[in-house]
XYZ file of C-alpha atoms in Angstrom:
766
model
C -99.370 -32.069 40.121
C -97.758 -30.655 36.746
C -98.458 -27.735 34.262
C -96.194 -27.900 31.130
C -96.277 -24.594 29.048
C -95.537 -23.590 25.854
C -91.842 -22.671 25.520
C -92.512 -20.524 22.373
C -93.553 -22.776 21.411
C -84.906 -42.912 -12.174
C -88.332 -42.502 -11.510
C -89.920 -39.116 -11.661
C -90.919 -37.144 -8.647
C -94.333 -37.345 -7.867
C -95.859 -34.863 -5.010
C -98.161 -32.922 -3.552
C -98.063 -29.467 -1.820
C -100.032 -29.509 0.952
C -102.176 -26.255 1.605
C -101.771 -24.861 4.633
C -104.992 -23.106 5.168
C -106.526 -25.496 7.407
C -107.933 -22.305 9.554
C -111.095 -24.319 10.271
C -109.072 -27.195 12.148
C -106.846 -27.229 14.980
C -103.973 -30.127 16.341
C -103.837 -31.054 20.152
C -101.174 -33.223 19.970
C -98.509 -35.117 22.477
C -94.816 -34.466 22.330
C -94.376 -36.234 25.352
C -92.532 -39.641 23.629
C -89.868 -38.780 21.147
C -88.496 -41.294 19.144
C -85.790 -39.518 16.935
C -83.966 -36.652 17.126
C -82.389 -34.496 14.048
C -80.347 -31.427 13.869
C -78.638 -28.452 12.147
C -76.192 -25.793 13.542
C -78.802 -23.637 15.513
C -81.596 -26.282 15.914
C -83.123 -29.252 17.173
C -85.916 -30.980 15.929
C -87.695 -33.985 17.777
C -89.856 -36.301 16.158
C -93.030 -37.387 18.471
C -95.010 -39.948 17.065
C -96.990 -38.717 14.129
C -95.887 -35.019 14.757
C -92.451 -33.197 15.247
C -91.277 -30.220 17.242
C -88.119 -27.987 16.689
C -86.363 -25.599 18.859
C -84.499 -22.632 18.033
C -81.400 -22.196 20.222
C -81.126 -18.972 19.114
C -84.183 -17.452 20.021
C -85.634 -20.564 21.988
C -88.312 -20.847 20.251
C -90.929 -23.753 20.295
C -92.244 -24.688 16.832
C -94.849 -27.551 16.367
C -95.731 -29.717 13.358
C -98.583 -32.127 12.824
C -101.381 -33.185 10.831
C -102.873 -29.256 10.532
C -99.696 -28.319 8.643
C -100.165 -31.149 6.344
C -97.919 -33.857 7.989
C -99.588 -37.441 7.200
C -100.790 -39.004 10.644
C -98.994 -41.896 9.776
C -96.169 -42.865 12.593
C -92.382 -41.859 11.706
C -89.795 -43.628 11.264
C -87.061 -41.835 9.878
C -86.075 -37.838 10.438
C -83.438 -36.222 8.805
C -82.585 -32.295 8.794
C -80.811 -31.378 5.416
C -78.916 -27.888 5.857
C -78.337 -27.793 1.898
C -81.655 -27.437 1.065
C -83.315 -26.352 5.052
C -85.805 -28.788 4.805
C -86.430 -31.500 7.611
C -87.269 -34.944 5.652
C -89.267 -37.418 7.170
C -89.912 -40.814 6.213
C -92.502 -43.043 7.529
C -94.043 -46.916 7.815
C -95.372 -47.358 4.265
C -92.457 -45.064 2.530
C -94.292 -41.997 2.328
C -91.787 -39.006 2.697
C -92.921 -35.399 3.850
C -90.126 -32.439 3.147
C -91.046 -29.548 5.172
C -90.385 -26.325 4.683
C -89.634 -24.328 8.179
C -89.976 -20.816 6.719
C -93.816 -20.964 5.336
C -94.994 -24.509 6.751
C -95.507 -25.846 3.815
C -95.218 -29.589 3.218
C -94.543 -31.862 0.281
C -96.073 -35.215 0.032
C -93.626 -37.342 -1.908
C -95.149 -40.881 -3.098
C -92.529 -42.537 -5.236
C -91.433 -45.137 -2.997
C -94.851 -45.900 -2.317
C -95.830 -46.097 -6.178
C -92.840 -48.167 -6.783
C -93.630 -51.135 -8.036
C -92.230 -55.189 -7.953
C -92.515 -54.257 -4.308
C -94.948 -55.658 -1.747
C -95.997 -52.921 -0.022
C -95.023 -53.903 3.462
C -91.775 -53.886 2.676
C -91.410 -50.487 1.826
C -90.759 -48.294 5.596
C -87.945 -46.023 5.662
C -85.233 -46.647 7.915
C -83.409 -44.075 7.548
C -81.766 -40.743 5.458
C -78.096 -40.311 4.618
C -76.551 -37.102 3.137
C -73.873 -36.827 0.418
C -72.321 -34.974 -2.275
C -75.640 -33.189 -2.597
C -77.615 -36.557 -2.752
C -79.896 -38.391 0.028
C -79.673 -41.928 0.483
C -82.975 -43.075 1.573
C -82.263 -46.580 3.466
C -85.593 -48.456 3.114
C -86.796 -52.445 3.727
C -86.048 -53.566 0.115
C -82.578 -51.121 -0.685
C -81.254 -48.016 -1.391
C -82.927 -44.932 -3.069
C -81.492 -41.873 -4.450
C -83.135 -38.964 -3.968
C -81.421 -36.024 -5.725
C -81.720 -32.636 -3.400
C -80.614 -30.000 -6.024
C -82.961 -31.445 -9.011
C -85.474 -32.750 -6.284
C -85.708 -35.802 -8.319
C -85.079 -39.605 -7.296
C -82.275 -41.048 -9.211
C -81.206 -45.164 -8.497
C -82.434 -48.102 -6.824
C -80.206 -49.726 -5.438
C -81.575 -53.667 -4.739
C -77.979 -55.113 -3.360
C -78.824 -58.712 -1.851
C -77.455 -61.723 -3.240
C -78.467 -62.522 -6.758
C -80.510 -58.946 -6.272
C -82.521 -60.042 -4.070
C -84.347 -57.092 -1.726
C -82.528 -57.022 1.785
C -83.925 -54.460 4.417
C -81.653 -51.728 4.975
C -81.142 -49.966 8.284
C -78.460 -47.556 7.414
C -75.893 -45.855 5.178
C -72.807 -44.088 5.119
C -69.948 -42.804 3.208
C -65.940 -43.368 4.539
C -63.057 -42.840 2.047
C -65.138 -42.840 -0.920
C -67.290 -46.045 -0.464
C -70.738 -46.607 0.395
C -71.270 -48.536 3.031
C -74.803 -50.267 4.062
C -76.000 -51.983 7.286
C -78.739 -54.585 6.534
C -80.747 -56.368 9.004
C -79.704 -59.988 8.005
C -76.812 -60.028 5.300
C -74.284 -57.896 7.355
C -72.416 -54.789 6.082
C -71.987 -54.642 2.151
C -70.590 -52.127 0.433
C -69.367 -50.548 -2.847
C -67.719 -47.928 -4.618
C -68.773 -44.812 -4.523
C -67.245 -43.895 -8.019
C -68.634 -46.748 -9.982
C -71.796 -45.330 -11.793
C -73.210 -48.775 -11.903
C -74.205 -49.023 -8.170
C -77.445 -50.482 -9.392
C -75.835 -53.760 -9.926
C -75.978 -56.033 -7.067
C -72.581 -57.686 -7.572
C -70.712 -54.529 -6.843
C -71.759 -54.460 -3.670
C -69.434 -56.472 -1.363
C -69.703 -58.064 2.148
C -67.662 -56.435 4.442
C -68.777 -57.750 7.256
C -71.404 -60.573 7.993
C -72.441 -59.894 11.977
C -75.330 -58.248 12.998
C -75.301 -54.454 13.332
C -77.390 -51.730 14.616
C -75.896 -48.583 13.508
C -73.024 -47.674 11.312
C -71.244 -44.127 11.289
C -67.699 -42.644 10.866
C -65.747 -40.632 13.580
C -62.485 -39.241 13.909
C -61.977 -40.452 10.162
C -62.370 -43.926 11.050
C -65.659 -46.347 10.547
C -67.262 -47.166 13.694
C -70.202 -49.847 14.452
C -72.750 -50.502 16.942
C -73.268 -54.163 17.008
C -76.174 -56.134 18.501
C -73.602 -57.265 21.412
C -74.033 -53.880 22.891
C -71.087 -53.072 21.944
C -68.922 -50.417 19.871
C -66.274 -51.333 17.642
C -63.707 -49.253 15.011
C -61.923 -50.826 11.756
C -58.644 -51.045 11.360
C -58.191 -51.298 7.448
C -58.620 -54.956 8.013
C -60.928 -55.933 11.114
C -63.030 -54.675 13.939
C -61.905 -53.618 17.420
C -63.664 -53.189 20.465
C -63.475 -49.883 22.101
C -66.740 -49.412 24.372
C -68.949 -51.276 25.771
C -72.835 -49.960 26.668
C -73.443 -52.987 29.131
C -77.065 -53.316 27.015
C -78.799 -52.514 23.701
C -78.100 -48.832 22.218
C -80.496 -47.031 20.317
C -79.422 -44.421 18.794
C -75.435 -43.894 17.378
C -74.495 -40.815 15.440
C -71.323 -38.822 15.153
C -71.529 -34.751 15.380
C -68.074 -32.708 15.275
C -66.189 -34.194 17.770
C -68.140 -36.722 19.686
C -69.542 -40.192 19.246
C -73.532 -39.654 20.781
C -74.846 -43.001 21.619
C -77.638 -44.161 24.251
C -79.215 -46.573 25.493
C -82.518 -47.167 27.176
C -80.984 -45.817 31.045
C -77.811 -44.164 29.756
C -76.989 -41.447 27.675
C -72.928 -40.921 26.474
C -71.313 -38.296 24.533
C -67.633 -39.706 23.631
C -64.529 -38.302 22.765
C -61.356 -39.335 20.399
C -60.591 -41.706 22.716
C -63.758 -43.418 23.366
C -63.800 -41.929 27.144
C -67.097 -40.337 28.044
C -67.110 -36.446 27.830
C -70.869 -36.688 29.431
C -72.626 -39.753 30.834
C -75.834 -39.131 32.205
C -78.322 -42.177 33.560
C -82.257 -42.291 33.849
C -81.858 -41.541 37.722
C -79.748 -38.187 37.969
C -82.685 -36.278 35.564
C -85.221 -35.189 38.149
C -88.662 -36.373 37.827
C -87.347 -38.617 35.492
C -90.599 -40.706 34.072
C -89.663 -43.280 31.127
C -86.970 -44.169 28.972
C -84.117 -42.602 26.702
C -84.870 -43.251 23.166
C -82.581 -40.893 20.898
C -79.694 -38.548 21.535
C -78.380 -35.547 18.980
C -76.025 -32.255 20.093
C -76.122 -28.618 18.638
C -72.939 -26.800 19.054
C -72.354 -27.026 22.844
C -75.762 -28.299 23.867
C -76.643 -32.450 24.329
C -80.315 -33.220 23.895
C -82.027 -36.487 25.017
C -84.784 -38.125 23.764
C -87.486 -39.600 26.369
C -90.667 -42.106 25.895
C -92.070 -39.752 28.575
C -91.311 -36.202 29.404
C -90.328 -35.156 25.225
C -86.702 -33.515 25.407
C -83.878 -32.799 27.832
C -81.017 -30.331 27.703
C -77.962 -30.457 29.107
C -74.403 -27.954 28.789
C -71.746 -29.673 28.175
C -69.910 -26.940 30.334
C -72.730 -27.255 33.202
C -73.666 -31.126 32.933
C -75.759 -31.074 35.894
C -78.358 -28.434 34.615
C -80.874 -30.341 33.357
C -83.893 -28.476 31.334
C -87.202 -30.327 29.876
C -88.040 -29.035 26.346
C -91.396 -30.204 25.869
C -94.233 -28.136 23.991
C -98.137 -28.044 25.780
C -99.860 -31.112 24.974
C -102.010 -33.988 26.906
C -100.429 -36.713 28.395
C -100.677 -38.912 25.130
C -101.962 -39.340 21.616
C -104.619 -42.303 21.910
C -107.188 -39.872 23.766
C -110.054 -42.514 25.109
C -112.752 -40.158 25.984
C -112.970 -36.656 25.998
C -115.892 -34.286 27.793
C -116.434 -30.616 27.084
C -117.653 -28.193 30.381
C -121.579 -27.308 29.380
C -119.856 -23.584 29.730
C -117.517 -24.256 27.046
C -114.422 -22.674 29.030
C -112.811 -26.881 29.683
C -112.075 -30.043 28.449
C -110.939 -33.132 30.034
C -109.329 -35.796 28.345
C -108.758 -39.293 29.979
C -106.421 -42.745 28.670
C -107.855 -45.355 30.006
C -108.776 -48.461 27.437
C -109.903 -51.547 26.603
C -110.750 -53.187 23.460
C -113.174 -54.442 21.067
C -114.271 -57.110 23.766
C -114.174 -54.744 26.531
C -111.057 -55.961 28.337
C -108.698 -53.420 29.725
C -106.023 -55.502 30.356
C -103.054 -55.088 30.517
C -104.465 -52.258 32.560
C -103.450 -48.690 31.786
C -101.425 -46.028 34.871
C -102.502 -42.471 32.801
C -103.206 -39.608 34.396
C -106.107 -36.915 33.445
C -105.679 -33.932 31.194
C -107.385 -30.960 31.271
C -107.850 -27.836 28.690
C -108.372 -24.569 28.779
C -107.128 -21.151 28.068
C -104.236 -21.378 30.032
C -103.524 -25.044 28.126
C -102.619 -28.637 29.492
C -102.722 -29.312 33.147
C -101.846 -32.809 33.253
C -102.662 -34.224 36.557
C -99.901 -37.865 36.545
C -101.000 -41.454 37.476
C -99.325 -40.957 41.099
C -101.664 -38.503 42.041
C -104.898 -40.717 41.764
C -104.239 -43.520 44.033
C -103.377 -45.522 41.430
C -107.090 -45.771 39.739
C -106.102 -47.691 36.443
C -108.419 -47.669 33.218
C -109.633 -44.266 33.168
C -112.527 -43.922 30.721
C -115.494 -41.744 31.317
C -115.776 -38.339 32.519
C -118.687 -36.537 34.074
C -118.768 -32.955 34.765
C -120.960 -31.641 37.125
C -123.227 -28.782 35.441
C -124.731 -27.670 38.749
C -120.505 -26.888 40.025
C -118.297 -27.114 37.049
C -115.292 -27.112 39.541
C -116.757 -30.616 40.531
C -115.582 -33.835 37.792
C -116.277 -37.640 38.236
C -114.188 -39.926 36.583
C -115.070 -43.323 35.990
C -112.264 -46.287 36.269
C -112.515 -49.691 34.151
C -110.876 -51.225 37.243
C -110.918 -49.173 40.334
C -113.987 -47.825 40.878
C -115.048 -43.785 40.692
C -112.408 -41.100 41.617
C -113.843 -37.413 42.681
C -112.141 -34.474 41.809
C -112.669 -31.103 43.173
C -110.455 -28.025 41.772
C -108.555 -30.070 39.719
C -107.455 -32.619 42.316
C -108.551 -35.778 43.608
C -110.325 -35.485 46.841
C -112.082 -39.291 47.152
C -111.976 -42.691 45.181
C -114.885 -44.602 45.780
C -114.198 -48.109 45.564
C -115.267 -50.906 47.274
C -113.587 -50.287 50.619
C -115.862 -47.185 51.224
C -119.114 -47.759 53.051
C -121.709 -45.017 52.192
C -125.557 -45.581 52.409
C -127.189 -48.704 53.140
C -125.378 -50.873 51.295
C -121.340 -51.360 50.307
C -120.162 -48.970 48.012
C -119.431 -50.553 44.887
C -119.795 -54.280 43.770
C -116.662 -56.531 42.344
C -116.932 -58.234 39.224
C -114.029 -60.338 40.771
C -114.371 -61.188 44.449
C -111.169 -62.346 44.763
C -109.895 -59.390 43.813
C -110.466 -55.455 43.051
C -111.567 -55.443 39.766
C -114.174 -52.595 39.306
C -115.683 -51.823 36.167
C -117.237 -48.355 36.227
C -118.079 -47.154 32.921
C -120.587 -44.424 31.185
C -121.680 -42.179 33.759
C -123.843 -38.831 33.770
C -126.292 -36.072 35.269
C -129.775 -35.875 35.643
C -131.727 -32.421 36.183
C -131.664 -33.136 39.959
C -127.792 -33.203 40.228
C -127.362 -37.039 40.995
C -124.531 -39.160 39.549
C -125.475 -42.157 37.589
C -122.921 -44.921 36.167
C -122.967 -48.074 34.981
C -121.328 -51.600 36.843
C -120.517 -54.380 34.560
C -120.306 -58.055 35.475
C -122.409 -57.950 38.355
C -126.632 -57.992 38.823
C -126.221 -54.381 40.552
C -125.438 -52.659 37.418
C -126.919 -49.119 37.769
C -125.166 -47.253 40.550
C -126.467 -43.853 41.489
C -124.895 -41.037 43.924
C -127.255 -38.807 45.375
C -126.723 -35.573 46.168
C -126.748 -36.180 49.603
C -123.892 -37.936 48.946
C -125.100 -41.666 49.674
C -124.963 -44.590 46.761
C -127.356 -46.876 45.680
C -127.815 -49.489 43.398
C -130.540 -51.017 41.089
C -130.524 -54.493 39.668
C -130.670 -55.267 35.703
C -130.955 -59.076 36.564
C -134.653 -59.131 35.934
C -134.238 -57.682 32.498
C -131.467 -59.070 31.178
C -130.431 -62.855 30.043
C -126.967 -62.770 31.449
C -126.185 -59.954 33.526
C -123.169 -61.069 34.817
C -121.642 -61.357 31.023
C -122.746 -58.072 30.164
C -119.837 -54.767 29.856
C -121.630 -51.876 29.594
C -120.244 -48.581 27.510
C -121.682 -45.128 27.311
C -124.983 -43.676 29.117
C -126.971 -40.976 28.199
C -130.216 -39.650 30.004
C -133.209 -38.084 28.454
C -135.784 -34.934 29.467
C -137.683 -37.972 31.219
C -134.694 -39.303 33.715
C -134.640 -42.088 31.547
C -130.898 -43.392 31.571
C -130.399 -45.250 28.541
C -127.320 -47.911 28.640
C -125.595 -49.381 25.825
C -124.061 -52.988 26.358
C -122.033 -55.657 24.542
C -124.366 -58.738 23.907
C -127.959 -57.435 24.879
C -128.333 -53.820 23.023
C -129.604 -50.886 24.917
C -131.796 -50.637 28.181
C -133.635 -47.652 29.108
C -133.597 -47.455 33.038
C -136.462 -45.269 34.782
C -136.400 -46.182 38.896
C -139.950 -44.279 38.642
C -141.410 -46.588 36.241
C -142.743 -50.186 36.501
C -141.011 -52.212 35.306
C -137.341 -49.808 35.767
C -135.870 -51.669 33.112
C -136.998 -52.116 29.059
C -134.590 -53.122 26.498
C -134.186 -51.844 22.983
C -134.767 -54.230 20.137
C -134.128 -54.219 16.742
C -136.492 -54.330 13.852
C -136.738 -58.302 12.773
C -135.382 -58.932 16.339
C -131.943 -58.909 14.833
C -128.899 -60.397 16.843
C -125.455 -59.567 16.423
C -123.699 -57.064 15.334
C -126.698 -54.578 15.951
C -127.343 -56.206 19.841
C -123.472 -54.681 20.341
C -123.816 -51.606 20.505
C -121.269 -48.636 21.662
C -122.708 -45.180 20.768
C -125.823 -43.459 21.713
C -127.501 -39.909 21.641
C -130.844 -38.436 22.348
C -131.442 -35.785 19.355
C -133.684 -32.340 19.496
C -136.102 -34.207 18.522
C -135.935 -36.547 21.602
C -135.089 -39.121 19.162
C -132.625 -42.500 20.442
C -129.832 -43.124 18.385
C -128.220 -46.397 18.931
C -124.927 -47.281 17.211
C -123.338 -50.380 17.228
C -121.023 -52.254 15.403
C -122.831 -53.155 12.310
C -124.396 -49.817 11.644
C -126.877 -47.091 13.366
C -130.112 -47.610 14.621
C -133.182 -45.101 15.548
C -135.743 -45.290 18.086
C -138.341 -43.035 17.237
C -139.098 -41.047 20.599
C -137.571 -42.006 24.317
C -141.295 -40.763 25.088
C -141.925 -44.121 24.420
C -140.442 -46.224 27.527
C -143.132 -44.062 29.405
C -146.076 -45.766 27.777
C -144.756 -48.583 25.039
C -144.072 -52.140 26.417
C -142.206 -52.794 23.330
C -139.200 -50.618 21.886
C -138.540 -51.146 18.413
C -135.348 -49.454 16.515
C -134.842 -49.192 12.934
C -132.559 -48.280 10.316
C -132.214 -44.979 8.125
C -133.025 -45.768 4.882
C -131.993 -43.466 2.127
C -132.026 -43.689 -1.998
C -129.444 -43.504 -3.771
C -129.175 -44.191 -7.793
C -132.317 -45.171 -7.051
C -131.920 -48.131 -4.549
C -132.906 -48.303 -1.220
C -129.853 -48.140 1.417
C -129.074 -48.629 4.921
C -127.481 -45.904 6.643
C -123.597 -47.078 7.578
C -124.704 -50.727 7.366
C -122.198 -52.711 8.517
C -120.283 -49.757 10.145
C -118.831 -49.962 13.457
C -120.073 -46.246 15.604
C -117.740 -46.027 18.003
C -119.865 -42.411 19.049
C -122.884 -40.092 18.324
C -123.167 -36.765 18.856
C -125.883 -34.236 18.120
C -125.107 -30.597 17.767
C -127.258 -27.443 17.936
C -128.833 -27.654 14.688
C -129.253 -31.264 15.046
C -127.415 -32.270 12.904
C -125.551 -35.888 14.137
C -121.278 -36.058 14.170
C -120.624 -39.836 14.283
C -117.209 -41.888 14.837
C -116.245 -44.402 13.480
C -113.439 -47.300 14.220
C -112.289 -47.829 10.518
C -114.053 -45.044 8.473
C -113.500 -41.607 10.207
C -116.099 -39.176 10.860
C -119.269 -38.658 8.759
C -121.824 -35.222 9.726
C -124.993 -36.254 8.988
C -128.171 -33.872 8.228
C -130.656 -34.110 11.101
C -132.752 -37.061 9.608
C -129.706 -38.356 8.522
C -130.529 -38.549 5.050
C -127.980 -36.239 3.611
C -124.043 -36.721 4.368
C -123.109 -33.522 4.834
C -119.255 -33.721 5.429
C -117.134 -36.427 6.082
C -113.738 -35.961 7.382
C -111.096 -38.932 7.263
C -107.398 -39.286 7.096
C -106.829 -38.680 3.399
C -109.182 -35.313 3.047
C -108.716 -33.836 6.878
C -106.326 -33.324 9.257
C -107.511 -36.257 11.052
C -104.439 -38.228 12.200
C -106.474 -41.307 12.313
C -110.059 -43.069 11.373
C -110.156 -44.464 14.273
C -112.643 -42.499 16.437
C -112.625 -43.211 20.284
C -114.554 -39.822 20.951
C -116.625 -37.119 20.104
C -117.759 -33.920 21.682
C -118.873 -30.268 21.090
C -118.201 -26.769 22.527
C -121.824 -25.580 22.575
C -120.595 -22.127 22.844
C -118.069 -21.993 20.648
C -118.867 -24.864 17.728
C -115.343 -26.336 18.080
C -116.058 -30.444 17.663
C -112.976 -32.219 19.134
C -112.082 -35.679 17.901
C -110.462 -37.997 19.991
C -108.185 -40.801 18.307
C -106.005 -43.292 19.087
C -103.067 -41.193 17.132
C -103.960 -37.831 18.728
C -106.835 -35.250 18.886
C -108.036 -32.352 16.505
C -111.140 -30.075 16.384
C -113.049 -28.862 13.212
C -114.610 -25.051 13.945
C -117.461 -25.409 12.267
C -121.554 -24.511 12.922
C -121.930 -26.840 16.095
C -123.120 -23.948 18.405
C -125.926 -24.759 21.005
C -128.648 -21.885 20.076
C -128.829 -18.788 22.812
C -131.948 -17.386 24.799
C -132.101 -14.557 22.869
C -129.951 -12.441 20.243
C -127.863 -10.154 22.028
C -124.776 -11.608 21.876
C -124.998 -11.493 17.629
C -121.180 -11.697 16.263
C -121.368 -11.864 12.694
C -117.249 -12.898 11.623
C -115.329 -12.171 9.814
C -116.353 -8.518 9.447
C -114.927 -7.320 6.756
C -115.155 -9.937 4.344
C -111.553 -9.269 2.447
C -110.425 -10.151 -0.801
C -108.829 -13.533 -1.312
C -111.121 -15.121 1.163
C -112.629 -18.129 0.307
C -114.767 -19.392 3.684
C -117.990 -18.255 4.765
C -119.461 -15.285 6.853
C -120.719 -17.211 9.692
C -123.265 -15.418 12.130
C -123.472 -16.876 15.770
C -125.481 -15.881 19.038
C -128.502 -16.884 17.274
C -132.048 -18.239 19.156
C -133.001 -21.408 17.597
C -135.555 -20.952 14.510
C -134.511 -17.315 14.098
C -135.598 -15.668 10.681
C -132.204 -14.281 8.820
C -132.680 -12.405 6.108
C -129.665 -10.526 4.412
C -129.578 -7.535 1.912
C -127.855 -5.457 0.012
C -127.398 -1.149 1.045
C -130.513 -0.970 -1.593
C -132.488 -3.288 -0.199
C -132.089 -6.162 -2.600
C -132.711 -9.630 -0.604
C -129.930 -12.032 -1.331
C -130.007 -14.587 1.170
C -133.061 -16.013 3.568
C -132.846 -18.539 5.996
C -134.160 -20.413 9.129
C -131.695 -20.590 11.862
C -131.424 -24.129 13.730
C -128.871 -24.081 16.353
C -126.624 -21.268 17.171
C -124.923 -20.348 13.874
C -125.763 -20.283 10.412
C -123.550 -19.937 7.718
C -123.533 -17.468 4.369
C -121.139 -18.195 1.251
C -121.454 -14.570 0.140
C -123.729 -15.593 -2.772
C -127.028 -13.901 -4.169
C -129.263 -17.078 -2.918
C -125.923 -19.870 -4.313
C -126.165 -18.572 -7.732
C -123.644 -15.879 -8.130
C -121.086 -14.063 -5.525
C -122.505 -10.882 -4.461
C -120.336 -7.439 -5.346
C -118.167 -5.591 -3.348
C -120.673 -3.333 -0.176
C -122.069 -3.103 2.579
C -124.586 -5.864 3.401
C -127.592 -5.711 6.368
C -128.425 -8.301 8.180
C -132.117 -8.740 9.904
C -132.321 -11.261 12.296
C -135.694 -12.030 14.164
C -137.273 -14.475 16.946
C -140.185 -15.244 18.214
C -142.172 -13.934 15.726
C -140.700 -10.830 15.280
C -140.931 -9.853 18.847
C -137.406 -9.595 19.175
C -134.774 -8.265 16.585
C -131.434 -7.772 15.824
C -129.932 -5.206 12.560
C -125.883 -6.258 11.742
C -123.621 -4.901 9.145
C -121.025 -7.187 7.127
C -118.860 -5.635 4.611
C -117.602 -7.286 1.368
C -114.515 -6.598 0.037
C -113.523 -8.416 -3.469
């Protein structure tokens, strides 16, 4: 088990500067998959999918940059550090450019290439940057774009293919006053750099028709890495082979007096004679996992990017000492499910996956991760008895040191004190029956999913593709099964997702074909199906999310929207359970809430608001009755790295709302805290409110339905509200009309008809 600790961490320019005032947001990204490297005289910059980090060699400080800092969240396809501007340039697959200033962490979003006409949107990928004489040559799928570093304006665009056709330019370099363009399918083209009319495609002549992966200049020679895995130099007339990699080269660059190149298994630093000054293989790296991806050099340090363990650092003078450089983070960005402990002190994350059809193949072989105040603890797959596709988490509320993980292939894993102590699968006999059934008797394929603890401490889980689909691990460590055969039309074809357990002990389970089932082992019948109004079929029978709110309503999310069952108590008394849509009126027209929206998760906060995750529309925060959209977060208006939300969970103590997406996890610190039992821990922040503060004053530690009044020092009332949940916000206005003046304001809090009271003060400084 490893715990990785942060190591201290002409068309006119169109851009926007992203504000870094994202104090309510945090990023929890993985930096293990390093795909690209660049460097300065004292720093290495490593791209990790849609974020990046840098290490300063003088201070050893690590800095990370994510969507919370203003990055777009898209996959980064090119990176370059410009020493002349002290800026890092990031290129993206859609043509976007981010320009990052490390001093203040500001990010400029440059959209000129995205907005450039005459080019198909899917052909604007930025492949690489090359700087020469204060110009940045940007290689794109359609040609070359010139960016002037001194004026911060774009110059000409070179469309250089035969007959003026667009060609995919992979890379450029300058040699003997000629600019060379390496293209994907048209060989290497070149032109005289002194010619002021390089927009004329006829000036670009064929230099070599071969297929080249990379080109550069090294030791006053033109050097290329061919697709045949060989390195060649050009003697003025033809190419000559100088080194054979034996397998495909992935990165290729010249720095100082060394030619750096890496394959997936070997990294080289070649000297002027093209013999290895350094040659390191993955077998030489202790605890190596994954492949090499990229290489660079800073002073006497060589850095190698890897696909799973971040960045490797080694000294030219001591090649045997390989150090791992990796900021603190989870195993990977595509976090499938999360669970916050009831105490709020930690969070578990898992990475198993299945597609829209609940197909887990190809099986995922990832570990599990735990986040607490000390950072991330990553338990590798090798320590999980090869359990695959781990998809759900259940933390024992009576013993938070005990956690159960559902595997959608291998059974149920039991953790105690952050270590696997038992894997429950078909090989274990525990109780009067075989522990877990196989969906396919000819092979081990145990599809365990939704899970949860009831009030007496029993663990309930679902088991797809079998009749005995509901399992329980009782507190005496005995398993028991319940058959759904009499309630479902095709139980052997059903896949089950999330589960929630209500106050009556009824288990509510979503399925992919027959909607939601309620199950209570103490009732007759034990199973009841929730139908939709007018018995609507697909997509409402393909349900994915479920939650019981603070008013005992059952909220159901399907691939086609939301339905609500008026009360979970209906299971105890009604034979028919009918869910209905939320209807609201907008512009005089009645509309259905989130109609035709693929809902992936529903979470209820302490104020009974609903946080709704979707498969392509980001996150919605709805009022308790769903009639009002309080907030909506997407990639365009927030640090969300993706609009595909895998999971949401809330730290009810701090109010931090976590969003796990397919491209990384972020959190939003709002007012989603659960109510306290009394007023002994009321906190007001910020206090004092200083000039320029644009947020709200938050009052936390409230009991539900507490009455909060705020007055000025003379007793004039400026705010009054009844709390729903544990936190309330005040926008520092007098009933929303005008900002209150500087001064001390009294906060009077009462609960239980005034039997319990609390008085706080807050100072406003304008």
